[in-house]
Amino acid sequence: MRRQAGMAVMVGLVAGLLALALMALGGGYWMMFQMPGKSYREAPPPLDAEGLALRERLREHVRVLADEIGERHYWRPEGLHAAADHIERAFREAGHAPVRHAVPTRGRVFDNIEVRLPGSGTTDEILVIGAHYDTVRGTPGADDNASGVAVLLELARLLREAELDRSLHLVAFASEEAPFFGSDAMGSLRFAREARARGDEIVGMISLEMLGYYIDEPGSQRHPPLLGHFYPDRGDFVAFVGNLASRRLVHKAIGAFREHAELPSEGLAAPELLGDIRRSDHWAFWEMGYPAIMLTDTANFRNPYYHGPHDTPDRLDYAAMARLTAALARAVETMARRRAGGKR
């Protein structure tokens, strides 16, 4: 069985690489790699008072989740419940009324925690932004994924008074990590299935997956095979990643982000056979036929502490996180609006 599984993985990898190469050579370059706007490549200005306050709030969320609470998973349920309590409390302090949705998990129950910012009522369209709050065993999970949760919580604060056309749903998901990824216990998959069963018109989902680790040294950024020819070798950027069916969403998101960003950004829309693009909660929405993307610092392709005991709060760049969060809030506000006479 192990040999067969290994062979299947190898076949999938080879197929993914062949698909990638054929698309790039066959005129798919624009579809996969060409993105609107320009990546920010200047020295960013110092954070202003608002940016400094945002930086410290992000730092505190990560400290509570990764340092005070620590491991958050099925085998340490008290950690997962404590994290959910912190998330719910932070949503309330940001002026919202969060709702918990039970996620049964092998005899236990964990929760997705959702906040809804209603749209104008002129459309039923929904934009979802989510981040998983669990960890794998053996790691405090500062970057993976306290950083994504911290950004989610501060988006809730920054967008509290936003005037939106589309409804915006902010969700902290339970049990994204193995062994629950792809199972009925995966919080995002349960959420996406229920949304599809209701007929929710989700026009886009953004998964916030590891957003805290940045380094600008040459050679600090690695890539899946072949992709290194198209992207920088410095790990100082945030990546917008989607499948081919979500390429319009990738373009809209990174284009809106680049209008406000003081942080480098790169984008990719690739075949799903390239397995590394599937590795977060956005995959659950692909399974239900919704366009979805991952926003990430690229995980183990940059962060040497990925899934280990040294993924700690002191290793994250909170100034970069603050710049990312501020720009993303403005981008999301743009994406949740409609232009007169048509969809945005």
Coordinates of C-alpha atoms in Angstrom, one line a residue:
M1 CA 0.0 0.0 0.0
R2 CA 2.8 2.4 0.9
R3 CA 4.6 1.6 -2.4
Q4 CA 1.4 2.2 -4.4
A5 CA 0.7 5.5 -2.6
G6 CA 4.2 6.7 -3.2
M7 CA 3.9 5.8 -6.9
A8 CA 0.6 7.7 -7.1
V9 CA 2.2 10.7 -5.6
M10 CA 5.1 10.5 -8.0
V11 CA 2.8 10.1 -11.0
G12 CA 0.8 13.1 -9.8
L13 CA 3.9 15.2 -9.4
V14 CA 5.2 14.3 -12.9
A15 CA 1.8 15.0 -14.4
G16 CA 1.6 18.3 -12.6
L17 CA 5.0 19.4 -13.9
L18 CA 4.2 18.3 -17.4
A19 CA 1.0 20.3 -17.3
L20 CA 2.8 23.3 -16.0
A21 CA 5.5 23.1 -18.6
L22 CA 3.1 22.5 -21.5
M23 CA 0.9 25.4 -20.5
A24 CA 3.9 27.8 -20.1
L25 CA 5.3 26.7 -23.5
G26 CA 1.9 26.6 -25.2
G27 CA 0.8 30.1 -24.6
G28 CA -0.5 29.7 -21.1
Y29 CA 2.1 32.1 -19.6
W30 CA -0.3 35.0 -19.4
M31 CA -3.0 32.9 -17.8
M32 CA -0.7 31.5 -15.1
F33 CA 1.9 34.1 -14.3
Q34 CA 1.0 37.5 -15.7
M35 CA -0.7 39.6 -13.0
P36 CA -2.2 43.1 -13.0
G37 CA -0.4 46.0 -11.4
K38 CA 3.2 46.0 -10.2
S39 CA 4.7 44.4 -7.1
Y40 CA 5.9 47.0 -4.5
R41 CA 9.7 47.0 -4.6
E42 CA 10.6 50.1 -2.7
A43 CA 11.8 50.6 0.9
P44 CA 8.5 51.0 2.8
P45 CA 8.0 54.1 4.8
P46 CA 7.9 53.8 8.7
L47 CA 4.6 52.8 10.1
D48 CA 2.4 55.6 11.2
A49 CA 0.6 55.7 14.6
E50 CA -2.3 53.6 13.2
G51 CA 0.1 51.1 11.6
L52 CA 2.1 50.8 14.9
A53 CA -1.1 50.1 16.8
L54 CA -2.1 47.5 14.2
R55 CA 1.3 45.8 14.5
E56 CA 0.9 45.5 18.2
R57 CA -2.6 44.0 18.0
L58 CA -1.4 41.4 15.5
R59 CA 1.6 40.6 17.8
E60 CA -0.8 40.1 20.7
H61 CA -3.1 37.8 18.8
V62 CA -0.1 35.6 17.8
R63 CA 1.3 35.7 21.3
V64 CA -2.0 34.5 22.9
L65 CA -2.5 31.7 20.3
A66 CA 1.0 30.4 19.9
D67 CA 2.6 31.3 23.3
E68 CA -0.1 31.5 25.9
I69 CA -2.3 28.7 24.4
G70 CA 0.2 26.8 22.3
E71 CA -0.6 23.6 20.5
R72 CA -4.2 23.6 19.1
H73 CA -5.4 20.2 17.8
Y74 CA -7.6 17.2 18.4
W75 CA -5.1 15.6 20.8
R76 CA -5.0 18.8 22.9
P77 CA -8.6 19.8 22.7
E78 CA -8.3 22.4 25.5
G79 CA -5.9 24.3 23.3
L80 CA -8.3 24.3 20.4
H81 CA -11.2 25.4 22.6
A82 CA -9.1 28.1 24.2
A83 CA -8.2 29.4 20.7
A84 CA -11.9 29.5 19.7
D85 CA -12.7 31.4 22.8
H86 CA -10.0 34.0 22.0
I87 CA -11.2 34.3 18.4
E88 CA -14.9 34.8 19.5
R89 CA -13.8 37.4 22.1
A90 CA -11.7 39.3 19.6
F91 CA -14.6 39.4 17.1
R92 CA -16.9 40.8 19.8
E93 CA -14.3 43.4 20.8
A94 CA -14.1 44.4 17.2
G95 CA -17.9 45.2 17.3
H96 CA -19.3 42.0 15.7
A97 CA -21.7 39.2 16.8
P98 CA -19.8 36.0 16.0
V99 CA -21.7 32.7 15.6
R100 CA -20.3 29.2 16.2
H101 CA -21.0 26.3 13.9
A102 CA -20.3 22.9 15.3
V103 CA -17.8 20.6 13.6
P104 CA -18.1 17.0 14.9
T105 CA -14.7 15.4 15.0
R106 CA -14.2 11.7 16.1
G107 CA -16.4 11.9 19.2
R108 CA -15.5 15.5 19.9
V109 CA -16.9 18.8 18.8
F110 CA -15.0 21.8 17.7
D111 CA -16.3 25.0 16.0
N112 CA -16.1 27.2 13.0
I113 CA -16.5 30.8 14.2
E114 CA -18.2 33.2 11.7
V115 CA -18.8 36.9 11.5
R116 CA -21.1 38.3 8.8
L117 CA -20.8 41.9 7.5
P118 CA -24.0 42.4 5.5
G119 CA -24.0 43.9 2.1
S120 CA -26.3 46.6 0.8
G121 CA -29.1 44.2 -0.1
T122 CA -28.8 44.9 -3.8
T123 CA -27.1 41.5 -4.4
D124 CA -27.0 38.0 -2.8
E125 CA -23.3 37.7 -3.6
I126 CA -20.9 36.7 -0.8
L127 CA -17.2 37.0 -0.4
V128 CA -15.6 34.7 2.2
I129 CA -12.3 35.2 4.0
G130 CA -11.1 32.4 6.3
A131 CA -8.2 31.1 8.3
H132 CA -7.7 27.8 10.2
Y133 CA -6.8 28.1 13.9
D134 CA -5.6 24.6 14.5
T135 CA -2.0 23.3 14.5
V136 CA -0.3 20.0 13.9
R137 CA 1.1 18.2 16.9
G138 CA 4.4 19.4 18.2
T139 CA 4.3 23.0 17.2
P140 CA 3.0 26.2 18.7
G141 CA 2.0 27.3 15.2
A142 CA 2.9 31.0 15.2
D143 CA 3.2 31.3 11.5
D144 CA 1.0 28.3 10.8
N145 CA -1.5 29.6 11.4
A146 CA -1.8 32.1 14.3
S147 CA -0.5 34.7 11.7
G148 CA -3.5 34.1 9.4
V149 CA -5.9 34.2 12.3
A150 CA -4.4 37.4 13.5
V151 CA -4.9 39.0 10.1
L152 CA -8.5 37.7 10.0
L153 CA -9.3 39.3 13.4
E154 CA -7.8 42.6 12.4
L155 CA -9.7 42.6 9.1
A156 CA -12.8 42.3 11.2
R157 CA -11.8 45.5 13.1
L158 CA -10.7 47.5 10.0
L159 CA -13.8 46.6 8.0
R160 CA -16.4 47.1 10.7
E161 CA -17.7 50.4 9.2
A162 CA -17.2 49.5 5.6
E163 CA -20.0 50.1 3.1
L164 CA -20.3 46.9 1.1
D165 CA -22.5 45.7 -1.7
R166 CA -21.6 42.1 -1.4
S167 CA -21.9 40.4 2.0
L168 CA -18.5 39.6 3.6
H169 CA -18.2 36.5 5.8
L170 CA -15.1 36.2 8.0
V171 CA -14.6 32.6 9.3
A172 CA -12.1 30.9 11.6
F173 CA -12.0 27.3 10.6
A174 CA -11.3 24.2 12.8
S175 CA -9.2 21.2 11.8
E176 CA -7.5 22.0 8.6
E177 CA -4.3 20.1 9.5
A178 CA -3.7 16.4 8.9
P179 CA -5.2 14.0 9.5
F180 CA -8.4 15.9 9.0
F181 CA -7.6 17.7 5.8
G182 CA -10.2 16.5 3.2
S183 CA -12.3 14.7 5.8
D184 CA -15.8 15.4 7.1
A185 CA -14.1 17.0 10.2
M186 CA -12.3 19.6 8.1
G187 CA -14.0 22.9 9.2
S188 CA -13.8 24.6 5.9
L189 CA -15.0 21.6 3.9
R190 CA -18.1 21.4 6.2
F191 CA -18.7 25.1 5.8
A192 CA -18.4 25.0 2.0
R193 CA -20.7 22.0 1.7
E194 CA -23.3 23.7 3.8
A195 CA -23.0 26.8 1.7
R196 CA -23.5 24.9 -1.5
A197 CA -26.5 23.0 0.0
R198 CA -28.1 26.3 0.8
G199 CA -27.4 27.7 -2.6
D200 CA -25.1 30.5 -1.3
E201 CA -23.7 32.6 -4.1
I202 CA -20.1 32.8 -3.0
V203 CA -18.2 34.8 -5.7
G204 CA -14.9 34.3 -4.0
M205 CA -13.0 32.9 -1.0
I206 CA -9.6 33.9 0.3
S207 CA -7.7 31.6 2.6
L208 CA -5.3 33.3 4.9
E209 CA -2.5 30.7 5.3
M210 CA 0.8 31.6 7.0
L211 CA 1.3 35.4 6.6
G212 CA 4.1 36.2 9.1
Y213 CA 7.5 35.1 7.9
Y214 CA 9.5 37.4 5.6
I215 CA 13.2 37.5 4.8
D216 CA 14.9 39.5 2.0
E217 CA 18.2 37.6 1.8
P218 CA 19.1 36.2 -1.7
G219 CA 18.3 32.5 -1.9
S220 CA 15.8 32.6 1.0
Q221 CA 12.9 31.7 -1.2
R222 CA 12.5 28.3 -2.8
H223 CA 9.7 27.1 -5.2
P224 CA 8.1 24.0 -6.5
P225 CA 9.9 22.6 -9.6
L226 CA 9.9 24.9 -12.6
L227 CA 8.3 27.9 -10.8
G228 CA 11.7 29.3 -9.7
H229 CA 12.2 30.5 -13.2
F230 CA 9.3 32.9 -12.8
Y231 CA 9.5 34.2 -9.2
P232 CA 12.0 36.0 -7.0
D233 CA 14.6 34.1 -4.8
R234 CA 14.0 36.5 -1.9
G235 CA 11.3 35.5 0.6
D236 CA 10.0 39.1 1.1
F237 CA 6.7 38.8 -0.8
V238 CA 3.2 37.6 -0.1
A239 CA 1.8 35.1 -2.7
F240 CA -1.8 35.0 -4.2
V241 CA -2.3 31.5 -5.4
G242 CA -5.3 29.8 -7.2
N243 CA -6.3 27.1 -9.6
L244 CA -7.0 27.9 -13.3
A245 CA -10.8 28.1 -12.6
S246 CA -10.0 30.8 -10.0
R247 CA -7.6 32.9 -12.1
R248 CA -10.1 35.8 -12.4
L249 CA -10.3 36.0 -8.6
V250 CA -6.4 35.8 -8.4
H251 CA -6.2 38.8 -10.8
K252 CA -8.9 40.8 -9.0
A253 CA -7.4 40.2 -5.6
I254 CA -3.8 40.9 -6.4
G255 CA -4.7 43.8 -8.6
A256 CA -6.8 45.4 -5.8
F257 CA -4.0 44.6 -3.2
R258 CA -1.3 46.2 -5.3
E259 CA -3.2 49.5 -5.5
H260 CA -2.6 50.0 -1.8
A261 CA 0.3 47.6 -0.8
E262 CA 3.7 48.6 0.7
L263 CA 4.7 44.9 0.5
P264 CA 5.9 42.9 -2.5
S265 CA 3.4 40.5 -4.0
E266 CA 3.4 37.7 -6.5
G267 CA 0.5 35.8 -8.1
L268 CA 0.0 32.3 -9.7
A269 CA -3.0 30.5 -11.3
A270 CA -2.0 26.9 -12.0
P271 CA -3.4 23.5 -12.7
E272 CA -4.5 21.6 -9.6
L273 CA -2.2 18.8 -10.5
L274 CA 0.5 21.0 -9.0
G275 CA -0.3 19.7 -5.6
D276 CA 1.3 22.5 -3.6
I277 CA -1.4 25.0 -4.6
R278 CA -4.1 22.9 -2.9
R279 CA -2.7 23.0 0.7
S280 CA -5.2 25.1 2.6
D281 CA -8.9 25.8 3.2
H282 CA -9.4 27.3 -0.3
W283 CA -9.3 23.7 -1.6
A284 CA -12.5 22.9 0.2
F285 CA -14.3 25.7 -1.8
W286 CA -12.8 24.4 -5.1
E287 CA -14.4 21.0 -4.2
M288 CA -17.8 22.7 -4.0
G289 CA -17.3 24.6 -7.3
Y290 CA -16.5 28.0 -5.8
P291 CA -13.6 30.2 -6.9
A292 CA -11.1 30.5 -4.1
I293 CA -7.5 31.5 -3.6
M294 CA -4.8 31.2 -1.0
L295 CA -2.8 34.2 0.4
T296 CA 0.4 32.9 1.9
D297 CA 4.1 33.5 2.8
T298 CA 4.6 30.2 1.0
A299 CA 5.1 28.0 4.1
N300 CA 8.0 25.5 3.9
F301 CA 9.3 27.0 0.7
R302 CA 10.5 29.9 2.9
N303 CA 10.0 29.2 6.6
P304 CA 12.5 26.6 7.9
Y305 CA 10.5 26.3 11.2
Y306 CA 7.4 25.1 9.4
H307 CA 5.4 22.4 11.4
G308 CA 8.2 22.4 14.1
P309 CA 8.6 23.4 17.7
H310 CA 10.4 26.6 16.7
D311 CA 7.5 28.1 14.8
T312 CA 7.3 30.8 17.6
P313 CA 6.0 34.3 17.8
D314 CA 9.5 35.9 18.0
R315 CA 10.3 34.8 14.4
L316 CA 7.5 36.8 12.7
D317 CA 7.7 40.2 11.0
Y318 CA 4.8 42.1 12.5
A319 CA 5.6 45.3 10.6
A320 CA 5.2 43.4 7.3
M321 CA 2.0 41.8 8.7
A322 CA 0.6 45.2 9.5
R323 CA 1.3 46.5 6.0
L324 CA -0.3 43.4 4.5
T325 CA -3.4 43.7 6.7
A326 CA -4.0 47.3 6.0
A327 CA -3.6 46.9 2.2
L328 CA -5.7 43.7 2.3
A329 CA -8.5 45.5 4.1
R330 CA -8.7 48.1 1.4
A331 CA -8.5 45.4 -1.3
V332 CA -11.3 43.4 0.3
E333 CA -13.5 46.5 0.5
T334 CA -12.9 47.1 -3.2
M335 CA -13.7 43.5 -4.0
A336 CA -16.9 43.6 -2.0
R337 CA -18.3 46.5 -4.0
R338 CA -20.0 46.5 -7.4
R339 CA -19.4 49.0 -10.1
A340 CA -22.5 50.7 -11.4
G341 CA -24.0 48.7 -14.3
G342 CA -22.2 45.4 -13.7
K343 CA -20.2 43.1 -11.5
R344 CA -16.8 43.9 -10.1

